[in-house]
Tab-separated table of C-alpha atoms in Angstrom:
chain	number	residue	atom	x	y	z
A	156	MET	CA	12.468	-50.046	117.157
A	157	SER	CA	15.168	-50.353	119.865
A	158	ASP	CA	16.092	-53.227	122.103
A	159	ALA	CA	18.484	-54.009	125.200
A	160	THR	CA	19.581	-56.375	126.930
A	161	ILE	CA	20.162	-57.050	130.906
A	162	ASN	CA	22.475	-59.712	132.200
A	163	LEU	CA	21.295	-60.884	135.753
A	164	ASP	CA	23.877	-62.141	138.244
A	165	GLY	CA	21.915	-65.485	139.503
A	166	HIS	CA	18.711	-67.446	140.198
A	167	ASP	CA	18.049	-65.338	143.286
A	168	GLU	CA	17.853	-61.941	141.516
A	169	GLU	CA	16.409	-63.054	139.028
A	170	LEU	CA	13.403	-63.949	141.041
A	171	SER	CA	13.402	-60.736	143.160
A	172	LEU	CA	13.726	-58.951	139.876
A	173	PHE	CA	10.682	-60.508	138.110
A	174	GLY	CA	8.363	-60.664	140.867
A	175	ASN	CA	5.731	-63.645	142.140
A	176	ARG	CA	4.340	-65.009	138.358
A	177	ASP	CA	6.317	-62.140	136.534
A	178	GLN	CA	4.373	-59.218	138.242
A	179	TYR	CA	7.282	-56.736	137.882
A	180	LEU	CA	7.813	-57.345	134.507
A	181	ARG	CA	4.517	-56.699	133.261
A	182	GLN	CA	4.149	-53.867	135.731
A	183	VAL	CA	7.406	-52.351	133.826
A	184	ARG	CA	5.578	-53.374	130.636
A	185	ASP	CA	2.333	-51.947	131.139
A	186	ALA	CA	3.772	-48.517	132.732
A	187	LEU	CA	6.284	-47.856	129.768
A	188	GLY	CA	4.710	-49.700	126.980
A	189	VAL	CA	7.877	-51.679	125.737
A	190	LYS	CA	7.835	-55.579	125.069
A	191	VAL	CA	9.640	-57.525	128.368
A	192	LEU	CA	11.450	-61.070	127.546
A	193	ALA	CA	12.268	-63.192	130.585
A	194	ARG	CA	14.869	-65.530	129.615
A	195	HIS	CA	17.322	-67.848	131.872
A	196	GLY	CA	19.750	-64.963	133.040
A	197	GLU	CA	18.349	-61.949	131.218
A	198	ILE	CA	15.943	-59.353	130.543
A	199	ARG	CA	15.738	-58.252	127.440
A	200	LEU	CA	13.854	-54.776	126.003
A	201	GLU	CA	12.304	-54.178	123.031
A	202	GLY	CA	10.175	-51.008	121.885
A	203	GLU	CA	10.680	-47.584	120.757
A	204	ALA	CA	14.208	-45.955	121.841
A	205	ASP	CA	13.373	-43.437	124.567
A	206	ARG	CA	10.935	-46.253	126.325
A	207	VAL	CA	13.748	-49.038	126.084
A	208	GLU	CA	16.332	-46.805	128.125
A	209	LEU	CA	13.602	-45.562	130.628
A	210	ALA	CA	12.910	-49.421	131.190
A	211	LYS	CA	16.665	-50.185	131.069
A	212	ASN	CA	17.303	-47.215	133.893
A	213	VAL	CA	14.400	-49.009	136.245
A	214	PHE	CA	15.574	-52.069	135.615
A	215	GLU	CA	19.115	-50.679	136.588
A	216	THR	CA	17.277	-49.214	140.044
A	217	LEU	CA	15.945	-52.236	141.005
A	218	ARG	CA	18.932	-54.116	140.633
A	219	ALA	CA	20.726	-51.652	143.225
A	220	ILE	CA	17.699	-51.996	145.263
A	221	TYR	CA	18.257	-55.767	145.108
A	222	LYS	CA	21.953	-55.608	146.123
A	223	ARG	CA	21.372	-53.437	149.058
A	224	LYS	CA	19.046	-55.779	150.910
A	225	LYS	CA	17.918	-58.582	148.549
A	226	ALA	CA	14.509	-58.013	148.242
A	227	ILE	CA	12.152	-55.942	146.203
A	228	LEU	CA	8.997	-54.659	147.031
A	229	ALA	CA	5.933	-53.977	144.832
A	230	GLY	CA	6.061	-50.093	145.992
A	231	GLU	CA	9.712	-49.934	145.342
A	232	VAL	CA	8.889	-51.304	140.997
A	233	SER	CA	6.108	-48.415	141.321
A	234	GLN	CA	8.594	-46.033	142.806
A	235	ALA	CA	11.521	-46.808	140.550
A	236	ILE	CA	9.045	-46.127	137.509
A	237	GLU	CA	7.638	-42.587	138.706
A	238	ASP	CA	11.458	-41.470	139.415
A	239	ALA	CA	12.416	-42.853	136.020
A	240	LEU	CA	9.418	-40.974	134.171
A	241	GLN	CA	9.765	-37.890	136.261
A	242	ILE	CA	13.650	-37.389	135.507
A	243	ALA	CA	12.961	-38.043	131.558
A	244	ASP	CA	10.075	-35.173	132.084
A	245	PRO	CA	10.585	-32.814	134.838
A	246	ASP	CA	7.567	-30.683	133.651
A	247	ARG	CA	5.142	-34.392	133.478
A	248	PRO	CA	2.072	-33.647	135.352
A	249	ASP	CA	1.123	-35.696	138.341
A	250	THR	CA	-1.594	-38.103	137.654
A	251	ALA	CA	-3.007	-41.483	138.901
A	252	GLU	CA	-3.233	-43.361	135.838
A	253	ILE	CA	-6.463	-45.631	135.028
A	254	ARG	CA	-5.177	-48.079	132.138
A	255	GLU	CA	-8.404	-49.309	131.126
A	256	GLY	CA	-9.405	-47.322	128.289
A	257	GLY	CA	-6.636	-45.188	128.552
A	258	ARG	CA	-7.949	-42.859	130.966
A	259	SER	CA	-5.866	-41.105	133.382
A	260	VAL	CA	-6.680	-38.898	136.550
A	261	ARG	CA	-4.431	-35.388	136.660
A	262	ALA	CA	-4.156	-33.015	139.217
A	263	ARG	CA	-6.389	-29.895	138.207
A	264	THR	CA	-4.811	-27.504	141.052
A	265	ASP	CA	-1.367	-26.847	142.966
A	266	GLY	CA	-3.110	-28.500	145.853
A	267	GLN	CA	-4.303	-31.435	143.961
A	268	ALA	CA	-0.335	-32.320	142.854
A	269	ARG	CA	0.783	-32.119	146.198
A	270	TYR	CA	-1.711	-34.565	147.072
A	271	LEU	CA	-0.575	-36.901	144.435
A	272	ARG	CA	2.902	-36.633	145.522
A	273	ALA	CA	2.278	-37.274	148.880
A	274	LEU	CA	-0.071	-40.518	147.686
A	275	ARG	CA	3.382	-41.765	145.456
A	276	GLU	CA	6.297	-40.764	147.902
A	277	PHE	CA	4.442	-41.763	151.407
A	278	GLU	CA	2.830	-45.066	152.249
A	279	LEU	CA	0.880	-43.252	154.900
A	280	VAL	CA	-1.253	-39.953	153.988
A	281	PHE	CA	-3.398	-37.898	155.653
A	282	CYS	CA	-5.713	-35.001	153.715
A	283	ILE	CA	-7.836	-32.605	154.849
A	284	GLY	CA	-9.690	-29.992	153.130
A	285	PRO	CA	-13.096	-28.465	152.118
A	286	ALA	CA	-16.184	-30.244	150.477
A	287	GLY	CA	-14.770	-30.661	146.445
A	288	THR	CA	-11.297	-30.697	146.860
A	289	GLY	CA	-11.077	-34.092	145.163
A	290	LYS	CA	-9.550	-35.743	148.374
A	291	THR	CA	-11.639	-39.129	148.133
A	292	TYR	CA	-11.724	-39.217	143.847
A	293	LEU	CA	-7.807	-38.697	144.084
A	294	ALA	CA	-7.228	-41.201	146.647
A	295	VAL	CA	-10.026	-44.221	144.832
A	296	ALA	CA	-8.520	-43.131	141.526
A	297	ASN	CA	-4.958	-43.975	142.885
A	298	ALA	CA	-6.143	-46.922	144.836
A	299	VAL	CA	-7.830	-48.338	141.377
A	300	ALA	CA	-4.204	-47.865	139.529
A	301	HIS	CA	-2.441	-49.675	142.297
A	302	LEU	CA	-4.484	-52.685	142.182
A	303	ARG	CA	-4.588	-52.940	138.549
A	304	ARG	CA	-0.947	-52.718	138.429
A	305	GLY	CA	-0.717	-55.252	140.875
A	306	THR	CA	1.182	-53.749	143.355
A	307	ILE	CA	-1.600	-54.352	146.180
A	308	LYS	CA	-4.273	-57.528	146.366
A	309	LYS	CA	-7.015	-55.265	147.319
A	310	ILE	CA	-8.848	-51.831	148.254
A	311	ILE	CA	-10.553	-51.541	151.407
A	312	LEU	CA	-12.997	-48.873	151.689
A	313	VAL	CA	-13.470	-47.878	155.338
A	314	ARG	CA	-16.302	-45.091	157.042
A	315	PRO	CA	-17.023	-44.342	160.623
A	316	ALA	CA	-20.850	-44.926	160.679
A	317	VAL	CA	-21.455	-41.138	162.003
A	318	GLU	CA	-24.581	-39.809	160.508
A	319	ALA	CA	-24.505	-35.967	159.740
A	320	GLY	CA	-27.247	-34.408	161.788
A	321	GLU	CA	-29.947	-36.701	161.079
A	322	HIS	CA	-31.207	-40.071	162.795
A	323	LEU	CA	-31.566	-42.844	159.978
A	324	GLY	CA	-32.821	-45.391	162.314
A	325	PHE	CA	-32.461	-49.008	161.628
A	326	LEU	CA	-31.920	-50.038	158.267
A	327	PRO	CA	-32.975	-53.063	156.551
A	328	GLY	CA	-30.670	-55.622	154.872
A	329	ASP	CA	-27.300	-57.157	155.244
A	330	LEU	CA	-24.237	-55.598	156.621
A	331	GLU	CA	-23.302	-54.377	152.973
A	332	ALA	CA	-26.787	-52.609	152.184
A	333	LYS	CA	-26.617	-51.281	156.096
A	334	ILE	CA	-23.494	-49.075	155.355
A	335	ASN	CA	-24.116	-48.720	151.582
A	336	PRO	CA	-25.394	-44.910	152.455
A	337	TYR	CA	-22.405	-44.241	154.750
A	338	LEU	CA	-20.038	-45.515	151.866
A	339	ARG	CA	-21.847	-43.825	148.857
A	340	PRO	CA	-19.212	-41.370	148.386
A	341	LEU	CA	-16.217	-43.729	148.010
A	342	LEU	CA	-18.659	-45.869	145.764
A	343	ASP	CA	-19.384	-42.844	143.517
A	344	ALA	CA	-15.947	-42.422	142.880
A	345	LEU	CA	-15.429	-46.210	141.929
A	346	HIS	CA	-17.866	-45.952	139.502
A	347	ASP	CA	-16.679	-43.325	137.794
A	348	LEU	CA	-13.749	-44.939	137.266
A	349	MET	CA	-14.793	-48.681	136.704
A	350	ASP	CA	-17.505	-50.395	135.017
A	351	TYR	CA	-20.466	-51.859	137.078
A	352	ASP	CA	-20.004	-55.133	136.681
A	353	GLN	CA	-16.024	-55.056	137.526
A	354	ILE	CA	-17.055	-53.608	140.630
A	355	ARG	CA	-19.324	-56.535	141.732
A	356	ARG	CA	-16.999	-58.998	140.497
A	357	TYR	CA	-14.088	-57.149	142.290
A	358	MET	CA	-16.323	-57.316	145.246
A	359	GLY	CA	-17.533	-60.781	144.765
A	360	ASN	CA	-13.654	-61.967	144.311
A	361	ASP	CA	-12.401	-59.916	147.830
A	362	LEU	CA	-10.912	-57.443	145.533
A	363	ILE	CA	-12.599	-54.715	147.034
A	364	GLU	CA	-14.222	-54.673	150.390
A	365	ILE	CA	-16.109	-52.223	152.107
A	366	ALA	CA	-16.487	-51.639	155.748
A	367	PRO	CA	-17.703	-49.695	158.982
A	368	LEU	CA	-14.126	-48.162	161.151
A	369	ALA	CA	-15.306	-50.406	163.870
A	370	TYR	CA	-14.929	-53.577	161.832
A	371	MET	CA	-11.475	-52.872	161.332
A	372	ARG	CA	-10.081	-53.857	165.260
A	373	GLY	CA	-8.067	-56.777	165.677
A	374	ARG	CA	-7.165	-57.345	161.555
A	375	THR	CA	-3.731	-56.981	160.415
A	376	LEU	CA	-3.730	-55.274	156.395
A	377	ASN	CA	-1.287	-56.759	154.448
A	378	ASP	CA	-1.086	-56.033	150.861
A	379	ALA	CA	-3.709	-53.512	150.747
A	380	PHE	CA	-4.652	-49.603	149.935
A	381	ILE	CA	-6.909	-49.018	152.855
A	382	ILE	CA	-9.028	-45.405	152.713
A	383	LEU	CA	-10.725	-43.927	155.405
A	384	ASP	CA	-12.944	-41.407	154.052
A	385	GLU	CA	-14.785	-38.486	156.637
A	386	GLY	CA	-11.770	-39.097	158.914
A	387	GLN	CA	-12.967	-36.208	161.054
A	388	ASN	CA	-15.695	-38.558	162.278
A	389	ALA	CA	-13.507	-41.286	163.916
A	390	THR	CA	-12.570	-40.625	167.596
A	391	VAL	CA	-9.177	-40.678	168.783
A	392	PRO	CA	-8.941	-44.226	169.970
A	393	GLN	CA	-10.612	-45.204	166.845
A	394	MET	CA	-8.021	-43.671	164.682
A	395	LYS	CA	-5.454	-45.341	166.706
A	396	MET	CA	-7.328	-48.433	166.262
A	397	PHE	CA	-7.567	-47.930	162.354
A	398	LEU	CA	-3.759	-46.691	162.084
A	399	THR	CA	-2.536	-49.419	163.531
A	400	ARG	CA	-3.841	-52.259	161.263
A	401	MET	CA	-1.325	-51.274	158.992
A	402	GLY	CA	0.390	-54.499	157.599
A	403	GLN	CA	3.296	-55.092	154.907
A	404	ASN	CA	3.232	-53.562	151.196
A	405	SER	CA	0.183	-51.644	152.584
A	406	ARG	CA	-0.779	-47.978	152.162
A	407	ILE	CA	-3.194	-45.892	154.247
A	408	VAL	CA	-5.304	-42.987	152.549
A	409	VAL	CA	-7.075	-41.019	155.827
A	410	THR	CA	-9.127	-38.007	153.940
A	411	GLY	CA	-11.308	-35.668	156.068
A	412	ASP	CA	-12.893	-31.931	156.227
A	413	VAL	CA	-12.204	-31.041	160.505
A	414	THR	CA	-14.698	-27.763	159.962
A	415	GLN	CA	-17.458	-31.038	159.566
A	416	VAL	CA	-17.176	-32.775	162.661
A	417	ASP	CA	-20.125	-34.868	163.321
A	418	LEU	CA	-19.425	-36.285	166.304
A	419	PRO	CA	-20.844	-35.126	170.037
A	420	PRO	CA	-19.552	-31.784	170.879
A	421	ALA	CA	-17.318	-32.932	173.521
A	422	THR	CA	-15.525	-35.685	171.744
A	423	THR	CA	-12.085	-34.752	169.788
A	424	SER	CA	-12.282	-35.606	166.115
A	425	GLY	CA	-9.385	-38.566	165.633
A	426	LEU	CA	-8.303	-36.736	162.420
A	427	ALA	CA	-7.234	-33.476	163.907
A	428	ASP	CA	-5.725	-35.304	166.798
A	429	ALA	CA	-3.806	-37.391	164.619
A	430	VAL	CA	-2.539	-34.258	162.343
A	431	ASP	CA	-1.265	-32.387	165.454
A	432	ARG	CA	0.328	-35.993	166.928
A	433	LEU	CA	2.053	-37.256	163.880
A	434	SER	CA	2.768	-34.056	162.275
A	435	GLY	CA	6.544	-34.656	163.577
A	436	ILE	CA	7.365	-38.223	162.275
A	437	THR	CA	8.751	-38.732	158.877
A	438	GLY	CA	7.551	-41.256	156.573
A	439	LEU	CA	4.220	-39.861	156.299
A	440	GLY	CA	2.395	-37.375	154.570
A	441	ILE	CA	0.004	-34.503	155.523
A	442	VAL	CA	-1.410	-32.579	152.827
A	443	ALA	CA	-3.836	-29.679	153.238
A	444	LEU	CA	-6.544	-28.346	150.708
A	445	ASP	CA	-8.210	-25.182	150.784
A	446	ARG	CA	-10.890	-23.449	148.635
A	447	SER	CA	-8.839	-22.854	146.040
A	448	ASP	CA	-8.799	-26.677	145.453
A	449	ILE	CA	-12.325	-26.762	144.914
A	450	VAL	CA	-13.316	-28.477	141.578
A	451	ARG	CA	-16.815	-29.268	141.785
A	452	HIS	CA	-19.425	-26.767	140.278
A	453	PRO	CA	-18.203	-22.990	140.577
A	454	LEU	CA	-20.750	-22.325	143.253
A	455	VAL	CA	-19.649	-25.048	146.072
A	456	GLN	CA	-16.392	-22.526	146.308
A	457	ALA	CA	-18.814	-19.550	146.918
A	458	ILE	CA	-21.141	-21.773	149.296
A	459	VAL	CA	-18.108	-22.471	151.074
A	460	ASP	CA	-17.159	-19.288	151.180
A	461	ALA	CA	-20.291	-17.732	152.408
A	462	TYR	CA	-20.587	-20.343	155.322
A	463	GLU	CA	-17.134	-19.539	156.864
A	464	MET	CA	-17.748	-16.188	156.777
A	465	THR	CA	-21.214	-16.196	158.682
A	466	GLU	CA	-20.446	-19.031	160.835
A	467	ALA	CA	-20.199	-18.079	164.530
A	468	PRO	CA	-17.415	-19.063	166.935
A	469	ARG	CA	-18.033	-21.538	169.671
A	470	PRO	CA	-18.603	-20.324	172.941
A	471	SER	CA	-15.818	-19.937	175.051
A	472	GLY	CA	-15.318	-22.645	177.570
A	473	SER	CA	-17.037	-25.353	175.390
A	474	ALA	CA	-15.653	-28.618	174.578
A	475	ALA	CA	-14.167	-27.929	170.974
A	476	HIS	CA	-13.123	-30.263	168.351
A	477	PRO	CA	-9.209	-29.397	167.634
A	478	ILE	CA	-8.659	-27.716	164.610
A	479	THR	CA	-12.174	-26.830	163.552
A	480	SER	CA	-12.188	-23.411	162.525
A	481	PRO	CA	-11.031	-21.952	159.041
A	482	THR	CA	-7.999	-19.943	160.778
A	483	ASP	CA	-6.864	-22.897	162.488
A	484	THR	CA	-7.005	-25.210	159.166
A	485	SER	CA	-5.143	-22.266	157.318
A	486	ALA	CA	-2.478	-22.760	160.163
A	487	ILE	CA	-1.833	-26.526	159.717
A	488	ALA	CA	-1.899	-25.922	155.639
A	489	GLU	CA	1.130	-23.754	156.415
A	490	ARG	CA	2.593	-25.910	159.039
A	491	VAL	CA	2.098	-29.257	156.788
A	492	ALA	CA	1.943	-29.065	153.093
A	493	PRO	CA	4.985	-28.097	151.307
A	494	PRO	CA	4.767	-25.210	148.529
A	495	ALA	CA	4.048	-26.714	145.183
A	496	SER	CA	7.413	-26.007	143.984
A	497	GLU	CA	9.051	-28.508	145.936
């Protein structure tokens, strides 16, 4: 066992490093497995020597942030912890940690590793790729990890209410019951990561919200992790409306498969448009996954290959969705996704 003491320079620095109701202290404690004792004017760390050293480095990083701008955000605490862990173990795999029961979600392909790095580094991430690549699952896992760490206050799951070639008619029930079929993939991921009672409790306390895309208009979403699934079925105006809902200390992830657009033929996909329009902006991440990242049943990759080889191209002159062909998707991947070694 080892210990270390960090002496602080005043009450204001103490409040910033401790966080609201000692949130940041708990965050470091849970992430690094050390005992963190907050006393007047100092932070005392106890635990295994290597973990105490990591925690000390995290708090020194946070002190430098405080001295630079007199404020510390929850996301900066998460980043300081991740940076310290990465320096200590450069070969450490990218994980979205689900702490209850000691469970973790790990990248299974190089593309997924890039995706997890983007989720960690950027507050706005677009992820495009075929079915079975883990786009939705990894986003939900990351959101749950942030909620458990206290870096955000709620998770908002959003999906366009667009039917995939079938007309379901008028559905019975309240709003949640009506949109449940559209949000089923997101809820399936949640149920795999959390038990049913906990999900119902979180939803009852408004810690998890599900909503159709149209219900985002007029809102400002602070301290939230917002996931827009099936983003290829949002129109351009809807995508602009959704992205501009982003508030302070919020994170947004937009996922979708630009080869499976269910909008009318004359309607441009908002996801494809956003990837093309925003790719030159710094501060956001765009990750393109491909067939090699499919992690469902082995037959899924063969099915995707077969459809891509046999699907007929659109007739010339038709109102095609931007970036809908496999060739165009590959071009996006080369343009926006850095090599796995970066």
